Amino acid sequence: MSIEKLKASVRNIPDFPIPGIQFKDVTTLFKEPENLAELSQELKKKYAGKGITKVVGIESRGFIMGPIMALELNAGFVPIRKPGKLPAETIEESYDKEYGRDTIQMHKDALSPDDVVLIHDDLLATGGTMLAAYRLVKQSGVKKVYINFLIELSDLKGREVFPDDVEVDALISF
Ligand code: AMP
C-alpha cells in the first residue's frame, strides 16, 4: 500500500465545524485494518533507531496512533491533556487560538532529562497546538525532541513555527 492510498482514506468534510474549514476526518483512515497496519509500519520505519524513549500524544486524536507508535518503538506513552484532566501535579503552556487562548497540561514527573521524545498529533494546521506541546516537553529538559503528524495542511505553513533544529515530519500532505 502507498501513502497515496492512505491519503485517499482521509475524508474531507467541508464547512466543519464552521464555514470555510475543510475538516480532515481521520476516522475513515483508522477504520480500515490495513491502513492501521500500514501507518504503524511507516511510522516505525521513520523513527526506529533514533533512541526514542517516550512518545507524547496530544489529546485527543494524538491518543490513537501515539500508543501504537510507542509499542512499535519500545517506548513509553505520555499524554498531554486539556486542563483539569490529569490527576497529579502538572506543568502547563498556554497558546493563542483563533478565538481566545487555550492551555494544555502534562504531568510534571512524566519526562526526565534522559528522555528522547517523539511528540505526535494527527494534524498540523497553524502549528499553535504543537508549538505549545513542544514548549511543554522542553520544560522537562529532555535530551532531544522529534515532532510527528499524520497529516500536514501545507498551505498553512505551520512547520515554519518550529525551531530549525527540530525534525518535523508528516506522512500525508494536503
Ligand atoms: P493547529 O494548532 O492550528 O496546528 O491545529 C491543530 C489541531 O487542530 C490538531 O489537533 C487537529 O486535530 C485540529 N485541526 C485543525 N485544523 C483541522 C482540520 N482542517 N481538520 C481536522 N483537524 C484539524
GROMACS .gro file of N, CA and C in nm, residues 96-169:
model
  222
   96ASP      N    1  -0.229   3.104   2.185
   96ASP     CA    2  -0.341   3.176   2.122
   96ASP      C    3  -0.405   3.091   2.014
   97LYS      N    4  -0.538   3.087   2.015
   97LYS     CA    5  -0.614   3.023   1.908
   97LYS      C    6  -0.687   3.134   1.832
   98GLU      N    7  -0.760   3.095   1.730
   98GLU     CA    8  -0.832   3.195   1.652
   98GLU      C    9  -0.923   3.278   1.743
   99TYR      N   10  -0.994   3.207   1.833
   99TYR     CA   11  -1.079   3.278   1.929
   99TYR      C   12  -1.029   3.246   2.068
  100GLY      N   13  -0.961   3.342   2.131
  100GLY     CA   14  -0.917   3.326   2.269
  100GLY      C   15  -0.792   3.241   2.286
  101ARG      N   16  -0.767   3.199   2.412
  101ARG     CA   17  -0.647   3.123   2.443
  101ARG      C   18  -0.683   2.983   2.489
  102ASP      N   19  -0.589   2.891   2.474
  102ASP     CA   20  -0.607   2.753   2.518
  102ASP      C   21  -0.488   2.714   2.604
  103THR      N   22  -0.508   2.617   2.691
  103THR     CA   23  -0.400   2.568   2.777
  103THR      C   24  -0.392   2.416   2.765
  104ILE      N   25  -0.269   2.364   2.769
  104ILE     CA   26  -0.250   2.218   2.773
  104ILE      C   27  -0.160   2.184   2.890
  105GLN      N   28  -0.177   2.063   2.943
  105GLN     CA   29  -0.102   2.022   3.061
  105GLN      C   30  -0.039   1.884   3.043
  106MET      N   31   0.068   1.862   3.120
  106MET     CA   32   0.134   1.730   3.123
  106MET      C   33   0.178   1.705   3.267
  107HIS      N   34   0.183   1.581   3.308
  107HIS     CA   35   0.232   1.553   3.444
  107HIS      C   36   0.377   1.599   3.458
  108LYS      N   37   0.404   1.663   3.571
  108LYS     CA   38   0.537   1.719   3.596
  108LYS      C   39   0.646   1.611   3.595
  109ASP      N   40   0.610   1.490   3.640
  109ASP     CA   41   0.711   1.383   3.650
  109ASP      C   42   0.706   1.286   3.531
  110ALA      N   43   0.637   1.327   3.422
  110ALA     CA   44   0.620   1.233   3.310
  110ALA      C   45   0.749   1.211   3.231
  111LEU      N   46   0.832   1.314   3.222
  111LEU     CA   47   0.955   1.305   3.141
  111LEU      C   48   1.074   1.339   3.228
  112SER      N   49   1.192   1.285   3.188
  112SER     CA   50   1.315   1.317   3.262
  112SER      C   51   1.422   1.362   3.162
  113PRO      N   52   1.532   1.423   3.211
  113PRO     CA   53   1.635   1.474   3.121
  113PRO      C   54   1.699   1.367   3.031
  114ASP      N   55   1.684   1.240   3.066
  114ASP     CA   56   1.741   1.132   2.982
  114ASP      C   57   1.652   1.098   2.863
  115ASP      N   58   1.530   1.148   2.861
  115ASP     CA   59   1.436   1.105   2.757
  115ASP      C   60   1.465   1.163   2.619
  116VAL      N   61   1.443   1.080   2.517
  116VAL     CA   62   1.438   1.123   2.377
  116VAL      C   63   1.291   1.110   2.339
  117VAL      N   64   1.231   1.224   2.299
  117VAL     CA   65   1.085   1.231   2.291
  117VAL      C   66   1.036   1.250   2.147
  118LEU      N   67   0.932   1.176   2.114
  118LEU     CA   68   0.862   1.197   1.988
  118LEU      C   69   0.722   1.250   2.022
  119ILE      N   70   0.694   1.375   1.984
  119ILE     CA   71   0.560   1.430   2.010
  119ILE      C   72   0.475   1.407   1.886
  120HIS      N   73   0.354   1.356   1.909
  120HIS     CA   74   0.268   1.316   1.796
  120HIS      C   75   0.128   1.375   1.807
  121ASP      N   76   0.079   1.424   1.691
  121ASP     CA   77  -0.063   1.462   1.681
  121ASP      C   78  -0.112   1.420   1.542
  122ASP      N   79  -0.244   1.422   1.524
  122ASP     CA   80  -0.295   1.375   1.394
  122ASP      C   81  -0.267   1.474   1.283
  123LEU      N   82  -0.276   1.605   1.313
  123LEU     CA   83  -0.278   1.701   1.202
  123LEU      C   84  -0.208   1.832   1.236
  124LEU      N   85  -0.128   1.881   1.141
  124LEU     CA   86  -0.063   2.012   1.153
  124LEU      C   87  -0.141   2.113   1.070
  125ALA      N   88  -0.199   2.213   1.138
  125ALA     CA   89  -0.265   2.324   1.067
  125ALA      C   90  -0.176   2.447   1.085
  126THR      N   91  -0.206   2.536   1.181
  126THR     CA   92  -0.119   2.654   1.201
  126THR      C   93   0.006   2.621   1.284
  127GLY      N   94   0.003   2.510   1.356
  127GLY     CA   95   0.117   2.471   1.438
  127GLY      C   96   0.108   2.519   1.582
  128GLY      N   97   0.006   2.597   1.615
  128GLY     CA   98  -0.006   2.654   1.750
  128GLY      C   99  -0.012   2.549   1.860
  129THR      N  100  -0.091   2.446   1.838
  129THR     CA  101  -0.108   2.340   1.939
  129THR      C  102   0.024   2.267   1.962
  130MET      N  103   0.090   2.229   1.853
  130MET     CA  104   0.215   2.152   1.867
  130MET      C  105   0.328   2.238   1.923
  131LEU      N  106   0.330   2.366   1.890
  131LEU     CA  107   0.435   2.452   1.944
  131LEU      C  108   0.421   2.461   2.097
  132ALA      N  109   0.298   2.470   2.145
  132ALA     CA  110   0.275   2.471   2.290
  132ALA      C  111   0.319   2.336   2.350
  133ALA      N  112   0.290   2.227   2.281
  133ALA     CA  113   0.331   2.093   2.329
  133ALA      C  114   0.483   2.083   2.332
  134TYR      N  115   0.548   2.137   2.229
  134TYR     CA  116   0.695   2.135   2.222
  134TYR      C  117   0.754   2.212   2.341
  135ARG      N  118   0.697   2.328   2.371
  135ARG     CA  119   0.746   2.409   2.485
  135ARG      C  120   0.725   2.336   2.617
  136LEU      N  121   0.612   2.268   2.625
  136LEU     CA  122   0.580   2.191   2.747
  136LEU      C  123   0.683   2.080   2.767
  137VAL      N  124   0.713   2.008   2.662
  137VAL     CA  125   0.811   1.899   2.669
  137VAL      C  126   0.949   1.956   2.702
  138LYS      N  127   0.985   2.071   2.643
  138LYS     CA  128   1.116   2.133   2.668
  138LYS      C  129   1.131   2.177   2.814
  139GLN      N  130   1.017   2.208   2.880
  139GLN     CA  131   1.023   2.244   3.024
  139GLN      C  132   1.087   2.132   3.105
  140SER      N  133   1.074   2.007   3.058
  140SER     CA  134   1.130   1.893   3.132
  140SER      C  135   1.277   1.871   3.102
  141GLY      N  136   1.336   1.954   3.015
  141GLY     CA  137   1.480   1.946   2.988
  141GLY      C  138   1.523   1.816   2.923
  142VAL      N  139   1.443   1.761   2.833
  142VAL     CA  140   1.475   1.630   2.774
  142VAL      C  141   1.592   1.642   2.674
  143LYS      N  142   1.650   1.525   2.640
  143LYS     CA  143   1.771   1.519   2.556
  143LYS      C  144   1.745   1.567   2.414
  144LYS      N  145   1.635   1.517   2.352
  144LYS     CA  146   1.607   1.551   2.213
  144LYS      C  147   1.457   1.536   2.188
  145VAL      N  148   1.406   1.618   2.093
  145VAL     CA  149   1.263   1.612   2.061
  145VAL      C  150   1.244   1.597   1.910
  146TYR      N  151   1.160   1.502   1.872
  146TYR     CA  152   1.112   1.487   1.733
  146TYR      C  153   0.964   1.520   1.732
  147ILE      N  154   0.916   1.570   1.617
  147ILE     CA  155   0.773   1.603   1.604
  147ILE      C  156   0.714   1.529   1.485
  148ASN      N  157   0.600   1.463   1.509
  148ASN     CA  158   0.535   1.388   1.400
  148ASN      C  159   0.386   1.416   1.390
  149PHE      N  160   0.341   1.431   1.265
  149PHE     CA  161   0.197   1.440   1.235
  149PHE      C  162   0.164   1.334   1.131
  150LEU      N  163   0.041   1.287   1.132
  150LEU     CA  164  -0.004   1.201   1.022
  150LEU      C  165  -0.028   1.288   0.899
  151ILE      N  166  -0.089   1.407   0.922
  151ILE     CA  167  -0.133   1.492   0.811
  151ILE      C  168  -0.082   1.634   0.831
  152GLU      N  169  -0.041   1.695   0.719
  152GLU     CA  170   0.001   1.835   0.721
  152GLU      C  171  -0.082   1.912   0.618
  153LEU      N  172  -0.137   2.026   0.660
  153LEU     CA  173  -0.204   2.116   0.564
  153LEU      C  174  -0.097   2.215   0.520
  154SER      N  175  -0.027   2.183   0.410
  154SER     CA  176   0.098   2.255   0.380
  154SER      C  177   0.079   2.402   0.346
  155ASP      N  178  -0.036   2.440   0.293
  155ASP     CA  179  -0.059   2.582   0.258
  155ASP      C  180  -0.051   2.673   0.382
  156LEU      N  181  -0.082   2.616   0.498
  156LEU     CA  182  -0.084   2.698   0.621
  156LEU      C  183   0.056   2.723   0.677
  157LYS      N  184   0.156   2.651   0.621
  157LYS     CA  185   0.297   2.671   0.658
  157LYS      C  186   0.321   2.659   0.809
  158GLY      N  187   0.246   2.570   0.874
  158GLY     CA  188   0.258   2.551   1.019
  158GLY      C  189   0.398   2.509   1.062
  159ARG      N  190   0.471   2.436   0.976
  159ARG     CA  191   0.601   2.386   1.021
  159ARG      C  192   0.703   2.498   1.041
  160GLU      N  193   0.673   2.616   0.984
  160GLU     CA  194   0.767   2.729   1.000
  160GLU      C  195   0.773   2.783   1.143
  161VAL      N  196   0.678   2.746   1.228
  161VAL     CA  197   0.680   2.799   1.365
  161VAL      C  198   0.782   2.727   1.454
  162PHE      N  199   0.832   2.610   1.407
  162PHE     CA  200   0.923   2.533   1.492
  162PHE      C  201   1.069   2.573   1.470
  163PRO      N  202   1.152   2.564   1.575
  163PRO     CA  203   1.294   2.596   1.559
  163PRO      C  204   1.357   2.505   1.453
  164ASP      N  205   1.459   2.557   1.384
  164ASP     CA  206   1.522   2.485   1.272
  164ASP      C  207   1.583   2.351   1.313
  165ASP      N  208   1.626   2.341   1.438
  165ASP     CA  209   1.696   2.218   1.478
  165ASP      C  210   1.601   2.105   1.518
  166VAL      N  211   1.470   2.125   1.504
  166VAL     CA  212   1.374   2.019   1.538
  166VAL      C  213   1.328   1.950   1.410
  167GLU      N  214   1.337   1.816   1.409
  167GLU     CA  215   1.292   1.739   1.293
  167GLU      C  216   1.140   1.727   1.297
  168VAL      N  217   1.073   1.789   1.197
  168VAL     CA  218   0.926   1.785   1.190
  168VAL      C  219   0.886   1.702   1.069
  169ASP      N  220   0.799   1.603   1.090
  169ASP     CA  221   0.763   1.516   0.978
  169ASP      C  222   0.612   1.490   0.974
   0.00000   0.00000   0.00000
